[in-house]
Amino acid sequence: MTGDQSVTGNQSVNVIETRGLGKRYGGTWALRECSLAVPGGHVAALVGPNGAGKTTLLNLTVGLAAPSAGTVAVLGGAAAGSAAALDQIAFVAQDTPLYKNLPVGDMLHLTASLNRSFDRGYARARLAELGIPLRRKAGRLSGGQQAQLALTLALARRPRLLVLDEPVAMLDPVARHDFMAVVLMAAAEDGVSVLMSSHVLAELERVADYLILLSGGRVQMAGEVDDLLAGHRVLTGPAGHADRDAGHLAVVHARRGQAQAHLLVRAGPGDPVPAGWEAHPVGLEELALAYLREPAATALPGPARARALPRDTAAPSEVTR
């Protein structure tokens, strides 16, 4: 596929595709053997603990870093960092970096001058709607306003792919909600695909429809949220019979009390439930936390692989937030 063809239409292409992608800093691998195919038209959440490789993957995707191994392509085949890719990708890095001493209007002018495509009318209209004065210096805006300014500058480039690195980590709940509302509007109305890293799992549960979970520099789980949730259940039953009744199941994480055990397992709605046990649906936050607590467990395309039932009893402080 040529570069011209690769940037036409998000819905029918993979907006991000990696094969054996790795990045090494000195003797340490920040990302290893990362193979992904993220289809267009999604709000994709990138989740993982600190040091998992999230920012490294984002930097490789937008061309800010070169791979040490493997390949990464965007928007149906364009090389990451190429002119064809850069014209179609907008990136908001951690802490929404801005020139704090420049007035907002000058930030618009600077951004327009540095990009081959920039919708000044959209940017001005959106900032006016938000009540952000063009003459005020960026550093004198509130945290929420700075985040909105950075997002406005990104969206005014009219990207096909919007990449966000921890965009709401420092925002209060109202500013966080307003920020994500704009992201969702861009995805729904303009067809922008979104890849966003965040530690705020509760927020991601509201907005994300695709999930990528990194652990130890490797992909641990990936897929459409609806499919992942449909393929997992929480089983609740007698703790004393957990090993006997659920030993044949693909158990991801086990939490045992004195009387009851709660097992998150890979199972669908039609799969049989052991006698004396109840099955409950699982939410995105609960699913992600279970896999984060069990780094050896994976949920990737392909057949499920059963694993031994974890025998350690997790303390309540380790399984709740």
mmCIF file of C-alpha atoms in Angstrom:
data_model
loop_
_atom_site.group_PDB
_atom_site.id
_atom_site.type_symbol
_atom_site.label_atom_id
_atom_site.label_comp_id
_atom_site.label_asym_id
_atom_site.label_seq_id
_atom_site.Cartn_x
_atom_site.Cartn_y
_atom_site.Cartn_z
ATOM 1 C CA MET A 1 0.000 0.000 0.000
ATOM 2 C CA THR A 2 1.392 3.414 -0.930
ATOM 3 C CA GLY A 3 1.684 6.405 1.343
ATOM 4 C CA ASP A 4 -1.152 8.214 -0.458
ATOM 5 C CA GLN A 5 -3.445 5.245 -0.033
ATOM 6 C CA SER A 6 -2.466 4.615 3.566
ATOM 7 C CA VAL A 7 -3.887 7.862 4.917
ATOM 8 C CA THR A 8 -7.339 7.678 3.358
ATOM 9 C CA GLY A 9 -10.105 6.636 5.690
ATOM 10 C CA ASN A 10 -9.667 5.406 9.242
ATOM 11 C CA GLN A 11 -12.367 2.804 9.363
ATOM 12 C CA SER A 12 -10.850 0.315 6.894
ATOM 13 C CA VAL A 13 -7.201 0.420 8.000
ATOM 14 C CA ASN A 14 -5.116 -0.341 11.030
ATOM 15 C CA VAL A 15 -4.173 3.038 12.454
ATOM 16 C CA ILE A 16 -1.279 1.414 14.322
ATOM 17 C CA GLU A 17 0.478 -1.794 13.329
ATOM 18 C CA THR A 18 3.653 -3.087 14.962
ATOM 19 C CA ARG A 19 5.644 -6.249 14.347
ATOM 20 C CA GLY A 20 8.227 -7.391 16.860
ATOM 21 C CA LEU A 21 8.672 -3.780 17.903
ATOM 22 C CA GLY A 22 11.305 -3.106 20.540
ATOM 23 C CA LYS A 23 13.176 -0.166 22.015
ATOM 24 C CA ARG A 24 16.341 -0.454 24.059
ATOM 25 C CA TYR A 25 18.034 2.258 26.095
ATOM 26 C CA GLY A 26 21.561 1.096 26.810
ATOM 27 C CA GLY A 27 21.250 -2.439 28.097
ATOM 28 C CA THR A 28 17.610 -2.086 29.153
ATOM 29 C CA TRP A 29 14.650 -2.931 26.947
ATOM 30 C CA ALA A 30 11.785 -0.470 27.515
ATOM 31 C CA LEU A 31 9.627 -2.330 24.986
ATOM 32 C CA ARG A 32 10.075 -5.841 23.572
ATOM 33 C CA GLU A 33 8.415 -8.042 20.961
ATOM 34 C CA CYS A 34 5.433 -5.725 20.668
ATOM 35 C CA SER A 35 3.065 -6.879 17.919
ATOM 36 C CA LEU A 36 -0.210 -4.995 17.580
ATOM 37 C CA ALA A 37 -2.856 -4.226 14.989
ATOM 38 C CA VAL A 38 -5.196 -1.482 16.205
ATOM 39 C CA PRO A 39 -8.119 -0.941 13.809
ATOM 40 C CA GLY A 40 -9.283 2.553 12.952
ATOM 41 C CA GLY A 41 -12.363 4.197 14.386
ATOM 42 C CA HIS A 42 -11.609 3.374 18.026
ATOM 43 C CA VAL A 43 -10.774 5.190 21.223
ATOM 44 C CA ALA A 44 -7.948 2.905 22.311
ATOM 45 C CA ALA A 45 -6.751 2.941 25.920
ATOM 46 C CA LEU A 46 -3.109 2.138 26.655
ATOM 47 C CA VAL A 47 -2.769 0.890 30.230
ATOM 48 C CA GLY A 48 0.082 -0.393 32.365
ATOM 49 C CA PRO A 49 2.156 0.301 35.470
ATOM 50 C CA ASN A 50 4.962 2.847 35.524
ATOM 51 C CA GLY A 51 7.862 1.604 33.439
ATOM 52 C CA ALA A 52 5.699 -0.734 31.365
ATOM 53 C CA GLY A 53 6.669 0.959 28.094
ATOM 54 C CA LYS A 54 3.586 3.080 27.411
ATOM 55 C CA THR A 55 5.358 6.364 26.656
ATOM 56 C CA THR A 56 7.992 4.488 24.655
ATOM 57 C CA LEU A 57 5.297 2.928 22.473
ATOM 58 C CA LEU A 58 3.644 6.316 21.944
ATOM 59 C CA ASN A 59 6.963 7.966 21.060
ATOM 60 C CA LEU A 60 7.689 5.228 18.528
ATOM 61 C CA THR A 61 4.209 5.607 17.063
ATOM 62 C CA VAL A 62 4.555 9.343 16.449
ATOM 63 C CA GLY A 63 8.166 9.119 15.264
ATOM 64 C CA LEU A 64 9.862 10.735 18.264
ATOM 65 C CA ALA A 65 12.011 7.632 18.734
ATOM 66 C CA ALA A 66 13.471 5.031 16.373
ATOM 67 C CA PRO A 67 12.961 1.301 17.002
ATOM 68 C CA SER A 68 15.812 -0.883 18.186
ATOM 69 C CA ALA A 69 13.986 -3.885 16.717
ATOM 70 C CA GLY A 70 10.924 -4.554 14.603
ATOM 71 C CA THR A 71 8.712 -2.110 12.746
ATOM 72 C CA VAL A 72 5.873 0.326 13.379
ATOM 73 C CA ALA A 73 3.476 1.698 10.754
ATOM 74 C CA VAL A 74 0.472 3.989 11.064
ATOM 75 C CA LEU A 75 -2.678 4.760 9.109
ATOM 76 C CA GLY A 76 -2.574 1.699 6.929
ATOM 77 C CA GLY A 77 1.135 1.486 6.180
ATOM 78 C CA ALA A 78 2.818 4.887 6.484
ATOM 79 C CA ALA A 79 6.165 4.705 8.260
ATOM 80 C CA ALA A 80 6.058 6.297 11.713
ATOM 81 C CA GLY A 81 7.726 9.705 11.556
ATOM 82 C CA SER A 82 7.359 10.049 7.778
ATOM 83 C CA ALA A 83 5.840 13.178 6.239
ATOM 84 C CA ALA A 84 2.708 11.239 5.275
ATOM 85 C CA ALA A 85 2.293 10.117 8.879
ATOM 86 C CA LEU A 86 3.134 13.417 10.569
ATOM 87 C CA ASP A 87 0.548 15.298 8.515
ATOM 88 C CA GLN A 88 -2.159 12.963 9.825
ATOM 89 C CA ILE A 89 -1.167 12.526 13.499
ATOM 90 C CA ALA A 90 -1.517 14.939 16.422
ATOM 91 C CA PHE A 91 0.287 14.267 19.696
ATOM 92 C CA VAL A 92 -0.329 15.750 23.140
ATOM 93 C CA ALA A 93 2.553 14.723 25.394
ATOM 94 C CA GLN A 94 2.574 14.431 29.182
ATOM 95 C CA ASP A 95 1.910 17.636 31.132
ATOM 96 C CA THR A 96 0.462 19.306 27.981
ATOM 97 C CA PRO A 97 3.716 21.155 27.151
ATOM 98 C CA LEU A 98 3.149 24.754 26.047
ATOM 99 C CA TYR A 99 5.264 27.880 25.721
ATOM 100 C CA LYS A 100 4.098 29.345 29.012
ATOM 101 C CA ASN A 101 5.318 32.900 28.256
ATOM 102 C CA LEU A 102 3.457 33.149 24.950
ATOM 103 C CA PRO A 103 -0.097 34.513 24.731
ATOM 104 C CA VAL A 104 -2.696 32.026 23.523
ATOM 105 C CA GLY A 105 -3.062 33.858 20.212
ATOM 106 C CA ASP A 106 0.673 33.568 19.578
ATOM 107 C CA MET A 107 0.503 29.840 20.335
ATOM 108 C CA LEU A 108 -2.111 29.524 17.584
ATOM 109 C CA HIS A 109 0.037 31.497 15.156
ATOM 110 C CA LEU A 110 3.150 29.477 15.988
ATOM 111 C CA THR A 111 1.377 26.142 15.626
ATOM 112 C CA ALA A 112 -0.178 27.200 12.321
ATOM 113 C CA SER A 113 3.241 28.264 11.033
ATOM 114 C CA LEU A 114 4.863 24.956 11.950
ATOM 115 C CA ASN A 115 2.222 22.742 10.325
ATOM 116 C CA ARG A 116 1.161 22.366 6.717
ATOM 117 C CA SER A 117 -2.465 22.114 7.779
ATOM 118 C CA PHE A 118 -4.107 24.079 10.596
ATOM 119 C CA ASP A 119 -7.735 25.189 10.947
ATOM 120 C CA ARG A 120 -7.464 28.636 12.530
ATOM 121 C CA GLY A 121 -11.218 29.181 12.434
ATOM 122 C CA TYR A 122 -11.872 25.983 14.375
ATOM 123 C CA ALA A 123 -9.211 26.828 16.949
ATOM 124 C CA ARG A 124 -10.459 30.377 17.540
ATOM 125 C CA ALA A 125 -14.094 29.294 17.741
ATOM 126 C CA ARG A 126 -13.320 26.521 20.208
ATOM 127 C CA LEU A 127 -11.209 28.725 22.472
ATOM 128 C CA ALA A 128 -13.949 31.371 22.455
ATOM 129 C CA GLU A 129 -16.479 28.705 23.436
ATOM 130 C CA LEU A 130 -14.215 27.678 26.299
ATOM 131 C CA GLY A 131 -13.759 31.275 27.437
ATOM 132 C CA ILE A 132 -9.975 31.208 26.942
ATOM 133 C CA PRO A 133 -8.743 34.743 26.029
ATOM 134 C CA LEU A 134 -6.294 34.939 23.123
ATOM 135 C CA ARG A 135 -4.255 37.643 24.876
ATOM 136 C CA ARG A 136 -3.675 35.700 28.094
ATOM 137 C CA LYS A 137 -0.328 33.960 28.482
ATOM 138 C CA ALA A 138 -0.546 30.186 28.395
ATOM 139 C CA GLY A 139 1.239 29.929 31.756
ATOM 140 C CA ARG A 140 -1.495 31.971 33.440
ATOM 141 C CA LEU A 141 -4.273 29.608 32.410
ATOM 142 C CA SER A 142 -5.667 27.038 34.817
ATOM 143 C CA GLY A 143 -4.564 23.432 34.460
ATOM 144 C CA GLY A 144 -7.821 22.539 32.753
ATOM 145 C CA GLN A 145 -7.540 25.478 30.351
ATOM 146 C CA GLN A 146 -3.949 24.558 29.472
ATOM 147 C CA ALA A 147 -5.051 21.008 28.707
ATOM 148 C CA GLN A 148 -7.888 22.325 26.552
ATOM 149 C CA LEU A 149 -5.508 24.670 24.722
ATOM 150 C CA ALA A 150 -3.112 21.802 23.948
ATOM 151 C CA LEU A 151 -6.014 19.643 22.770
ATOM 152 C CA THR A 152 -7.371 22.479 20.610
ATOM 153 C CA LEU A 153 -3.987 22.972 18.937
ATOM 154 C CA ALA A 154 -3.845 19.228 18.243
ATOM 155 C CA LEU A 155 -7.379 18.931 16.851
ATOM 156 C CA ALA A 156 -7.025 22.067 14.716
ATOM 157 C CA ARG A 157 -4.481 20.116 12.674
ATOM 158 C CA ARG A 158 -7.441 17.919 11.658
ATOM 159 C CA PRO A 159 -5.635 14.640 12.390
ATOM 160 C CA ARG A 160 -6.800 11.143 11.555
ATOM 161 C CA LEU A 161 -5.042 9.809 14.649
ATOM 162 C CA LEU A 162 -4.868 11.644 17.978
ATOM 163 C CA VAL A 163 -2.235 10.353 20.430
ATOM 164 C CA LEU A 164 -2.516 11.418 24.083
ATOM 165 C CA ASP A 165 0.021 10.596 26.809
ATOM 166 C CA GLU A 166 -1.536 10.832 30.298
ATOM 167 C CA PRO A 167 -3.605 13.881 29.295
ATOM 168 C CA VAL A 168 -5.858 14.060 32.375
ATOM 169 C CA ALA A 169 -3.539 12.901 35.162
ATOM 170 C CA MET A 170 -3.217 16.351 36.777
ATOM 171 C CA LEU A 171 -6.760 17.589 36.122
ATOM 172 C CA ASP A 172 -9.618 17.886 38.605
ATOM 173 C CA PRO A 173 -12.732 15.754 37.943
ATOM 174 C CA VAL A 174 -14.666 18.505 36.113
ATOM 175 C CA ALA A 175 -11.724 19.445 33.867
ATOM 176 C CA ARG A 176 -11.060 15.749 33.232
ATOM 177 C CA HIS A 177 -14.665 15.176 32.209
ATOM 178 C CA ASP A 178 -14.695 18.216 29.909
ATOM 179 C CA PHE A 179 -11.416 17.183 28.275
ATOM 180 C CA MET A 180 -12.638 13.669 27.551
ATOM 181 C CA ALA A 181 -15.959 14.991 26.236
ATOM 182 C CA VAL A 182 -14.068 16.874 23.519
ATOM 183 C CA VAL A 183 -12.006 13.785 22.671
ATOM 184 C CA LEU A 184 -15.172 11.708 22.317
ATOM 185 C CA MET A 185 -16.794 14.396 20.174
ATOM 186 C CA ALA A 186 -13.800 14.419 17.834
ATOM 187 C CA ALA A 187 -13.966 10.625 17.578
ATOM 188 C CA ALA A 188 -17.722 10.550 16.964
ATOM 189 C CA GLU A 189 -18.181 13.582 14.710
ATOM 190 C CA ASP A 190 -14.870 13.839 12.863
ATOM 191 C CA GLY A 191 -13.892 10.173 12.729
ATOM 192 C CA VAL A 192 -10.640 10.709 14.609
ATOM 193 C CA SER A 193 -9.030 7.538 15.942
ATOM 194 C CA VAL A 194 -7.562 7.969 19.431
ATOM 195 C CA LEU A 195 -4.733 6.243 21.276
ATOM 196 C CA MET A 196 -4.527 7.390 24.880
ATOM 197 C CA SER A 197 -2.398 6.246 27.804
ATOM 198 C CA SER A 198 -3.769 6.803 31.278
ATOM 199 C CA HIS A 199 -3.701 5.499 34.845
ATOM 200 C CA VAL A 200 -7.287 6.674 35.435
ATOM 201 C CA LEU A 201 -9.027 3.363 34.795
ATOM 202 C CA ALA A 202 -12.455 4.608 35.847
ATOM 203 C CA GLU A 203 -12.283 7.328 33.189
ATOM 204 C CA LEU A 204 -11.138 4.884 30.517
ATOM 205 C CA GLU A 205 -14.062 2.597 31.287
ATOM 206 C CA ARG A 206 -16.375 5.422 30.259
ATOM 207 C CA VAL A 207 -14.683 6.308 26.979
ATOM 208 C CA ALA A 208 -12.518 3.469 25.619
ATOM 209 C CA ASP A 209 -13.715 0.771 23.236
ATOM 210 C CA TYR A 210 -10.292 -0.799 22.607
ATOM 211 C CA LEU A 211 -7.751 -1.825 25.248
ATOM 212 C CA ILE A 212 -3.991 -2.399 25.143
ATOM 213 C CA LEU A 213 -2.334 -3.441 28.394
ATOM 214 C CA LEU A 214 1.451 -3.407 28.686
ATOM 215 C CA SER A 215 3.418 -5.107 31.429
ATOM 216 C CA GLY A 216 7.182 -5.341 31.690
ATOM 217 C CA GLY A 217 7.645 -3.885 28.219
ATOM 218 C CA ARG A 218 5.427 -6.501 26.557
ATOM 219 C CA VAL A 219 1.807 -6.622 25.395
ATOM 220 C CA GLN A 220 -0.185 -8.549 27.985
ATOM 221 C CA MET A 221 -3.721 -7.923 26.725
ATOM 222 C CA ALA A 222 -5.198 -6.352 23.592
ATOM 223 C CA GLY A 223 -8.572 -6.284 21.893
ATOM 224 C CA GLU A 224 -11.927 -4.609 21.596
ATOM 225 C CA VAL A 225 -13.350 -3.905 25.029
ATOM 226 C CA ASP A 226 -16.698 -5.586 24.319
ATOM 227 C CA ASP A 227 -14.951 -8.776 23.207
ATOM 228 C CA LEU A 228 -12.604 -8.806 26.202
ATOM 229 C CA LEU A 229 -15.450 -8.273 28.674
ATOM 230 C CA ALA A 230 -17.595 -10.915 26.967
ATOM 231 C CA GLY A 231 -14.747 -13.400 27.283
ATOM 232 C CA HIS A 232 -14.328 -13.033 31.047
ATOM 233 C CA ARG A 233 -16.486 -13.678 34.086
ATOM 234 C CA VAL A 234 -16.160 -13.413 37.864
ATOM 235 C CA LEU A 235 -17.106 -16.609 39.655
ATOM 236 C CA THR A 236 -18.128 -16.448 43.318
ATOM 237 C CA GLY A 237 -18.285 -19.597 45.383
ATOM 238 C CA PRO A 238 -17.057 -21.497 48.475
ATOM 239 C CA ALA A 239 -13.405 -20.781 49.178
ATOM 240 C CA GLY A 240 -12.778 -24.301 50.425
ATOM 241 C CA HIS A 241 -13.787 -25.810 47.081
ATOM 242 C CA ALA A 242 -12.009 -23.319 44.793
ATOM 243 C CA ASP A 243 -9.146 -25.612 43.821
ATOM 244 C CA ARG A 244 -11.455 -28.571 43.216
ATOM 245 C CA ASP A 245 -14.242 -26.767 41.369
ATOM 246 C CA ALA A 246 -12.250 -24.287 39.269
ATOM 247 C CA GLY A 247 -8.948 -26.053 38.745
ATOM 248 C CA HIS A 248 -9.823 -26.806 35.103
ATOM 249 C CA LEU A 249 -10.695 -23.189 34.272
ATOM 250 C CA ALA A 250 -8.420 -20.498 32.829
ATOM 251 C CA VAL A 251 -8.130 -18.472 36.037
ATOM 252 C CA VAL A 252 -6.608 -15.021 35.682
ATOM 253 C CA HIS A 253 -6.774 -13.826 39.297
ATOM 254 C CA ALA A 254 -8.091 -15.316 42.533
ATOM 255 C CA ARG A 255 -9.205 -13.509 45.667
ATOM 256 C CA ARG A 256 -10.037 -15.690 48.632
ATOM 257 C CA GLY A 257 -11.728 -14.905 51.913
ATOM 258 C CA GLN A 258 -12.503 -17.278 54.745
ATOM 259 C CA ALA A 259 -15.874 -18.272 53.315
ATOM 260 C CA GLN A 260 -15.946 -17.141 49.680
ATOM 261 C CA ALA A 261 -13.585 -16.987 46.748
ATOM 262 C CA HIS A 262 -13.839 -14.627 43.789
ATOM 263 C CA LEU A 263 -12.184 -15.869 40.614
ATOM 264 C CA LEU A 264 -11.786 -13.867 37.431
ATOM 265 C CA VAL A 265 -11.722 -16.458 34.669
ATOM 266 C CA ARG A 266 -11.599 -16.571 30.905
ATOM 267 C CA ALA A 267 -15.116 -17.740 30.133
ATOM 268 C CA GLY A 268 -18.053 -16.519 28.085
ATOM 269 C CA PRO A 269 -21.760 -16.230 28.961
ATOM 270 C CA GLY A 270 -22.512 -19.708 27.600
ATOM 271 C CA ASP A 271 -19.714 -21.544 29.364
ATOM 272 C CA PRO A 272 -20.721 -23.888 32.205
ATOM 273 C CA VAL A 273 -20.460 -22.691 35.795
ATOM 274 C CA PRO A 274 -19.342 -25.140 38.503
ATOM 275 C CA ALA A 275 -22.123 -26.273 40.826
ATOM 276 C CA GLY A 276 -22.476 -24.005 43.837
ATOM 277 C CA TRP A 277 -20.864 -21.039 42.056
ATOM 278 C CA GLU A 278 -22.366 -17.856 40.610
ATOM 279 C CA ALA A 279 -21.114 -16.041 37.516
ATOM 280 C CA HIS A 280 -21.091 -12.250 37.192
ATOM 281 C CA PRO A 281 -20.051 -9.924 34.353
ATOM 282 C CA VAL A 282 -16.787 -8.018 34.718
ATOM 283 C CA GLY A 283 -16.068 -4.321 34.168
ATOM 284 C CA LEU A 284 -13.082 -2.841 32.338
ATOM 285 C CA GLU A 285 -11.399 -1.535 35.495
ATOM 286 C CA GLU A 286 -11.772 -4.871 37.283
ATOM 287 C CA LEU A 287 -10.475 -6.745 34.248
ATOM 288 C CA ALA A 288 -7.424 -4.515 33.811
ATOM 289 C CA LEU A 289 -6.538 -4.645 37.510
ATOM 290 C CA ALA A 290 -6.761 -8.445 37.539
ATOM 291 C CA TYR A 291 -4.297 -8.768 34.673
ATOM 292 C CA LEU A 292 -1.987 -6.144 36.146
ATOM 293 C CA ARG A 293 -1.826 -8.213 39.331
ATOM 294 C CA GLU A 294 -1.007 -11.357 37.354
ATOM 295 C CA PRO A 295 1.786 -10.431 34.906
ATOM 296 C CA ALA A 296 2.026 -14.017 33.642
ATOM 297 C CA ALA A 297 -1.592 -14.019 32.430
ATOM 298 C CA THR A 298 -2.360 -12.913 28.869
ATOM 299 C CA ALA A 299 -5.437 -12.123 26.806
ATOM 300 C CA LEU A 300 -4.294 -11.860 23.212
ATOM 301 C CA PRO A 301 -5.812 -12.973 19.894
ATOM 302 C CA GLY A 302 -5.788 -16.757 19.763
ATOM 303 C CA PRO A 303 -7.010 -19.670 21.912
ATOM 304 C CA ALA A 304 -7.242 -19.288 25.664
ATOM 305 C CA ARG A 305 -4.588 -21.096 27.635
ATOM 306 C CA ALA A 306 -5.558 -22.460 31.033
ATOM 307 C CA ARG A 307 -3.184 -21.871 33.901
ATOM 308 C CA ALA A 308 -2.999 -23.166 37.454
ATOM 309 C CA LEU A 309 -5.305 -21.552 39.959
ATOM 310 C CA PRO A 310 -3.318 -18.934 41.938
ATOM 311 C CA ARG A 311 -2.972 -20.261 45.464
ATOM 312 C CA ASP A 312 -2.007 -17.063 47.300
ATOM 313 C CA THR A 313 -4.767 -15.269 49.148
ATOM 314 C CA ALA A 314 -4.734 -11.585 48.267
ATOM 315 C CA ALA A 315 -5.247 -9.127 51.082
ATOM 316 C CA PRO A 316 -8.209 -6.750 50.678
ATOM 317 C CA SER A 317 -5.848 -3.777 50.265
ATOM 318 C CA GLU A 318 -4.308 -5.478 47.237
ATOM 319 C CA VAL A 319 -7.506 -6.065 45.319
ATOM 320 C CA THR A 320 -9.522 -2.917 45.820
ATOM 321 C CA ARG A 321 -9.092 0.703 44.951
#
